[in-house]
PDB file of C-alpha atoms in Angstrom:
ATOM      1  CA  MET B 154      73.326  95.580  67.354  1.00  0.00           C
ATOM      2  CA  ILE B 155      73.605  98.010  70.229  1.00  0.00           C
ATOM      3  CA  LYS B 156      73.172 101.795  70.130  1.00  0.00           C
ATOM      4  CA  ILE B 157      75.688 103.575  72.369  1.00  0.00           C
ATOM      5  CA  GLN B 158      75.633 107.209  73.494  1.00  0.00           C
ATOM      6  CA  ILE B 159      78.988 108.902  72.863  1.00  0.00           C
ATOM      7  CA  THR B 160      80.157 110.821  75.915  1.00  0.00           C
ATOM      8  CA  LYS B 161      82.123 114.041  76.139  1.00  0.00           C
ATOM      9  CA  GLU B 162      85.041 112.025  77.589  1.00  0.00           C
ATOM     10  CA  MET B 163      85.092 109.627  74.610  1.00  0.00           C
ATOM     11  CA  LYS B 164      85.158 112.595  72.225  1.00  0.00           C
ATOM     12  CA  GLU B 165      87.960 114.273  74.158  1.00  0.00           C
ATOM     13  CA  ARG B 166      90.124 111.119  74.216  1.00  0.00           C
ATOM     14  CA  ALA B 167      89.577 110.628  70.472  1.00  0.00           C
ATOM     15  CA  ARG B 168      90.420 114.282  69.829  1.00  0.00           C
ATOM     16  CA  GLU B 169      93.625 114.038  71.897  1.00  0.00           C
ATOM     17  CA  ARG B 170      94.714 110.899  70.038  1.00  0.00           C
ATOM     18  CA  CYS B 171      94.008 112.583  66.707  1.00  0.00           C
ATOM     19  CA  LEU B 172      96.077 115.628  67.682  1.00  0.00           C
ATOM     20  CA  ARG B 173      98.953 113.420  68.905  1.00  0.00           C
ATOM     21  CA  GLU B 174      98.958 111.476  65.651  1.00  0.00           C
ATOM     22  CA  GLN B 175      98.811 114.659  63.605  1.00  0.00           C
ATOM     23  CA  ALA B 176     101.765 116.115  65.563  1.00  0.00           C
ATOM     24  CA  LYS B 177     103.730 112.890  65.133  1.00  0.00           C
ATOM     25  CA  TYR B 178     103.038 112.204  61.443  1.00  0.00           C
ATOM     26  CA  GLY B 179     101.898 115.540  60.076  1.00  0.00           C
ATOM     27  CA  PHE B 180      98.572 115.959  58.292  1.00  0.00           C
ATOM     28  CA  TYR B 181      98.727 112.450  56.824  1.00  0.00           C
ATOM     29  CA  ASN B 182      99.677 109.255  58.616  1.00  0.00           C
ATOM     30  CA  SER B 183     102.121 107.588  56.246  1.00  0.00           C
ATOM     31  CA  SER B 184     101.460 104.174  57.819  1.00  0.00           C
ATOM     32  CA  SER B 185      97.780 104.128  56.871  1.00  0.00           C
ATOM     33  CA  SER B 186      96.516 102.349  53.766  1.00  0.00           C
ATOM     34  CA  SER B 187      95.201 105.597  52.320  1.00  0.00           C
ATOM     35  CA  PHE B 188      95.603 109.271  53.084  1.00  0.00           C
ATOM     36  CA  ARG B 189      92.671 110.121  55.311  1.00  0.00           C
ATOM     37  CA  ASP B 190      91.641 113.519  56.459  1.00  0.00           C
ATOM     38  CA  VAL B 191      91.461 114.517  60.099  1.00  0.00           C
ATOM     39  CA  LYS B 192      87.699 113.923  60.379  1.00  0.00           C
ATOM     40  CA  LYS B 193      88.063 110.322  59.221  1.00  0.00           C
ATOM     41  CA  ARG B 194      90.914 109.684  61.638  1.00  0.00           C
ATOM     42  CA  TYR B 195      88.836 111.201  64.435  1.00  0.00           C
ATOM     43  CA  LEU B 196      85.937 108.933  63.445  1.00  0.00           C
ATOM     44  CA  GLY B 197      88.203 105.879  63.710  1.00  0.00           C
ATOM     45  CA  PHE B 198      89.544 106.911  67.100  1.00  0.00           C
ATOM     46  CA  LEU B 199      86.024 107.660  68.323  1.00  0.00           C
ATOM     47  CA  GLY B 200      84.823 104.194  67.274  1.00  0.00           C
ATOM     48  CA  GLU B 201      87.733 102.674  69.196  1.00  0.00           C
ATOM     49  CA  GLU B 202      86.879 104.756  72.271  1.00  0.00           C
ATOM     50  CA  VAL B 203      83.224 103.635  72.076  1.00  0.00           C
ATOM     51  CA  ILE B 204      84.184  99.949  72.086  1.00  0.00           C
ATOM     52  CA  SER B 205      86.864 100.428  74.752  1.00  0.00           C
ATOM     53  CA  SER B 206      84.300 102.133  77.012  1.00  0.00           C
ATOM     54  CA  PHE B 207      81.572  99.595  76.224  1.00  0.00           C
ATOM     55  CA  PHE B 208      83.789  96.695  77.342  1.00  0.00           C
ATOM     56  CA  ASN B 209      85.605  98.751  80.001  1.00  0.00           C
ATOM     57  CA  THR B 210      88.885  97.539  78.496  1.00  0.00           C
ATOM     58  CA  PRO B 211      91.881  99.727  77.605  1.00  0.00           C
ATOM     59  CA  LEU B 212      93.034 100.191  74.039  1.00  0.00           C
ATOM     60  CA  VAL B 213      96.414  98.670  73.192  1.00  0.00           C
ATOM     61  CA  ASN B 214      96.908 100.621  69.928  1.00  0.00           C
ATOM     62  CA  LYS B 215      99.012  98.086  68.063  1.00  0.00           C
ATOM     63  CA  THR B 216      99.370  98.421  64.298  1.00  0.00           C
ATOM     64  CA  ASP B 217      97.062  95.495  63.519  1.00  0.00           C
ATOM     65  CA  TYR B 218      94.715  95.440  66.504  1.00  0.00           C
ATOM     66  CA  ASP B 219      93.234  97.909  68.953  1.00  0.00           C
ATOM     67  CA  ILE B 220      92.025  95.939  71.954  1.00  0.00           C
ATOM     68  CA  ILE B 221      92.233  92.510  73.554  1.00  0.00           C
ATOM     69  CA  LEU B 222      88.880  90.936  74.469  1.00  0.00           C
ATOM     70  CA  ASN B 223      88.582  87.468  75.995  1.00  0.00           C
ATOM     71  CA  GLY B 224      92.089  86.694  74.762  1.00  0.00           C
ATOM     72  CA  TYR B 225      91.316  87.745  71.167  1.00  0.00           C
ATOM     73  CA  ARG B 226      93.291  90.490  69.416  1.00  0.00           C
ATOM     74  CA  VAL B 227      90.547  92.695  67.966  1.00  0.00           C
ATOM     75  CA  GLU B 228      90.778  95.328  65.238  1.00  0.00           C
ATOM     76  CA  ILE B 229      87.989  97.922  65.499  1.00  0.00           C
ATOM     77  CA  LYS B 230      86.640  99.182  62.170  1.00  0.00           C
ATOM     78  CA  SER B 231      84.603 102.397  62.195  1.00  0.00           C
ATOM     79  CA  GLN B 232      82.538 104.054  59.532  1.00  0.00           C
ATOM     80  CA  SER B 233      80.235 107.040  59.460  1.00  0.00           C
ATOM     81  CA  LEU B 234      76.486 107.000  59.129  1.00  0.00           C
ATOM     82  CA  ASN B 235      74.275 109.950  58.245  1.00  0.00           C
ATOM     83  CA  LYS B 236      70.973 108.141  58.872  1.00  0.00           C
ATOM     84  CA  HIS B 237      69.326 107.848  62.273  1.00  0.00           C
ATOM     85  CA  ARG B 238      69.221 104.080  62.303  1.00  0.00           C
ATOM     86  CA  VAL B 239      71.202 101.190  60.872  1.00  0.00           C
ATOM     87  CA  LYS B 240      69.453  98.902  58.399  1.00  0.00           C
ATOM     88  CA  ASN B 241      70.271  95.213  58.087  1.00  0.00           C
ATOM     89  CA  THR B 242      70.867  95.724  54.373  1.00  0.00           C
ATOM     90  CA  TYR B 243      73.888  97.949  55.034  1.00  0.00           C
ATOM     91  CA  GLU B 244      77.408  96.739  54.452  1.00  0.00           C
ATOM     92  CA  VAL B 245      80.580  97.159  56.442  1.00  0.00           C
ATOM     93  CA  HIS B 246      83.709  98.304  54.637  1.00  0.00           C
ATOM     94  CA  SER B 247      87.402  98.072  55.246  1.00  0.00           C
ATOM     95  CA  LEU B 248      90.252  99.566  53.243  1.00  0.00           C
ATOM     96  CA  LYS B 249      92.816  97.327  54.896  1.00  0.00           C
ATOM     97  CA  LEU B 250      92.923  93.719  56.008  1.00  0.00           C
ATOM     98  CA  CYS B 251      94.904  93.305  59.209  1.00  0.00           C
ATOM     99  CA  GLU B 252      97.424  90.520  59.393  1.00  0.00           C
ATOM    100  CA  ASP B 253      97.874  90.226  63.139  1.00  0.00           C
ATOM    101  CA  CYS B 254      94.396  90.205  64.644  1.00  0.00           C
ATOM    102  CA  ASP B 255      91.915  87.467  65.488  1.00  0.00           C
ATOM    103  CA  LYS B 256      88.622  89.343  65.055  1.00  0.00           C
ATOM    104  CA  TYR B 257      87.120  92.497  63.634  1.00  0.00           C
ATOM    105  CA  ILE B 258      84.525  94.594  65.452  1.00  0.00           C
ATOM    106  CA  PHE B 259      82.464  96.985  63.340  1.00  0.00           C
ATOM    107  CA  VAL B 260      81.102 100.294  64.620  1.00  0.00           C
ATOM    108  CA  MET B 261      78.993 102.888  62.827  1.00  0.00           C
ATOM    109  CA  VAL B 262      79.298 106.419  64.196  1.00  0.00           C
ATOM    110  CA  HIS B 263      76.541 108.922  63.445  1.00  0.00           C
ATOM    111  CA  ASN B 264      77.821 112.042  61.655  1.00  0.00           C
ATOM    112  CA  SER B 265      76.728 114.143  64.648  1.00  0.00           C
ATOM    113  CA  PHE B 266      79.250 112.200  66.797  1.00  0.00           C
ATOM    114  CA  GLU B 267      76.521 111.899  69.446  1.00  0.00           C
ATOM    115  CA  TYR B 268      75.939 108.139  69.223  1.00  0.00           C
ATOM    116  CA  ALA B 269      77.258 104.985  67.585  1.00  0.00           C
ATOM    117  CA  TRP B 270      76.134 101.454  66.905  1.00  0.00           C
ATOM    118  CA  PHE B 271      78.125  98.380  67.826  1.00  0.00           C
ATOM    119  CA  ILE B 272      77.174  96.454  64.688  1.00  0.00           C
ATOM    120  CA  GLY B 273      78.792  93.093  65.316  1.00  0.00           C
ATOM    121  CA  HIS B 274      81.997  91.111  65.047  1.00  0.00           C
ATOM    122  CA  ILE B 275      83.537  88.386  62.920  1.00  0.00           C
ATOM    123  CA  PRO B 276      86.705  86.273  63.028  1.00  0.00           C
ATOM    124  CA  LYS B 277      89.368  87.671  60.704  1.00  0.00           C
ATOM    125  CA  ASP B 278      89.596  84.498  58.618  1.00  0.00           C
ATOM    126  CA  ASP B 279      85.815  84.427  58.078  1.00  0.00           C
ATOM    127  CA  PHE B 280      85.779  88.082  57.024  1.00  0.00           C
ATOM    128  CA  ASN B 281      88.695  87.539  54.639  1.00  0.00           C
ATOM    129  CA  ALA B 282      87.028  84.476  53.087  1.00  0.00           C
ATOM    130  CA  ARG B 283      83.521  85.942  52.729  1.00  0.00           C
ATOM    131  CA  CYS B 284      84.045  89.618  51.903  1.00  0.00           C
ATOM    132  CA  LYS B 285      83.672  91.014  48.405  1.00  0.00           C
ATOM    133  CA  ARG B 286      86.628  92.894  46.997  1.00  0.00           C
ATOM    134  CA  ILE B 287      85.491  96.024  45.177  1.00  0.00           C
ATOM    135  CA  LYS B 288      87.439  98.791  43.463  1.00  0.00           C
ATOM    136  CA  PHE B 289      86.151 102.169  44.656  1.00  0.00           C
ATOM    137  CA  LYS B 290      87.758 105.479  43.689  1.00  0.00           C
ATOM    138  CA  GLY B 291      90.985 103.683  42.842  1.00  0.00           C
ATOM    139  CA  ASN B 292      91.175 101.791  46.146  1.00  0.00           C
ATOM    140  CA  LEU B 293      90.393  98.177  46.884  1.00  0.00           C
ATOM    141  CA  GLU B 294      87.642  97.904  49.515  1.00  0.00           C
ATOM    142  CA  TYR B 295      86.615  94.805  51.421  1.00  0.00           C
ATOM    143  CA  VAL B 296      82.838  94.690  51.843  1.00  0.00           C
ATOM    144  CA  LEU B 297      80.528  92.391  53.822  1.00  0.00           C
ATOM    145  CA  PRO B 298      76.778  92.680  54.512  1.00  0.00           C
ATOM    146  CA  ILE B 299      75.928  93.389  58.161  1.00  0.00           C
ATOM    147  CA  SER B 300      73.722  90.287  58.165  1.00  0.00           C
ATOM    148  CA  GLU B 301      76.865  88.117  57.951  1.00  0.00           C
ATOM    149  CA  LEU B 302      78.367  89.508  61.163  1.00  0.00           C
ATOM    150  CA  GLU B 303      78.059  87.703  64.479  1.00  0.00           C
ATOM    151  CA  GLU B 304      75.867  89.336  67.119  1.00  0.00           C
ATOM    152  CA  VAL B 305      77.426  91.304  69.950  1.00  0.00           C
ATOM    153  CA  PHE B 306      79.175  88.951  72.382  1.00  0.00           C
TER     154      PHE B 306
END
């Protein structure tokens, strides 16, 4: 896994995208799998900006994938972290399985929004086959240990 410093420019782009989405859809984005607050949407956009900057590749912002890397349609999944390092025993979570992507990339963003970790990636079909499905607060979550992800490519 790779620790990445989050720049002022990444934060600003994520903030602008969050404001555009809020203006377009209102407080809640009706197309999302659950009603998320602004901070969680910002976190998702920030994770996408981190990966886009890391690979120096523009975001495509399709419904089921965020970026194209080496010909693969990749959905970027972000989650927050309040610790100062990522442990191999942690799990990655997703509230939604994407139908039209080839891979998932997982990013953990520190709650300070100062840095993030590029945790790893996995083909969509492998994630779907190996993840646990857990009910949490009335929602179905898809969970996989970090140790089952492929290293950064």
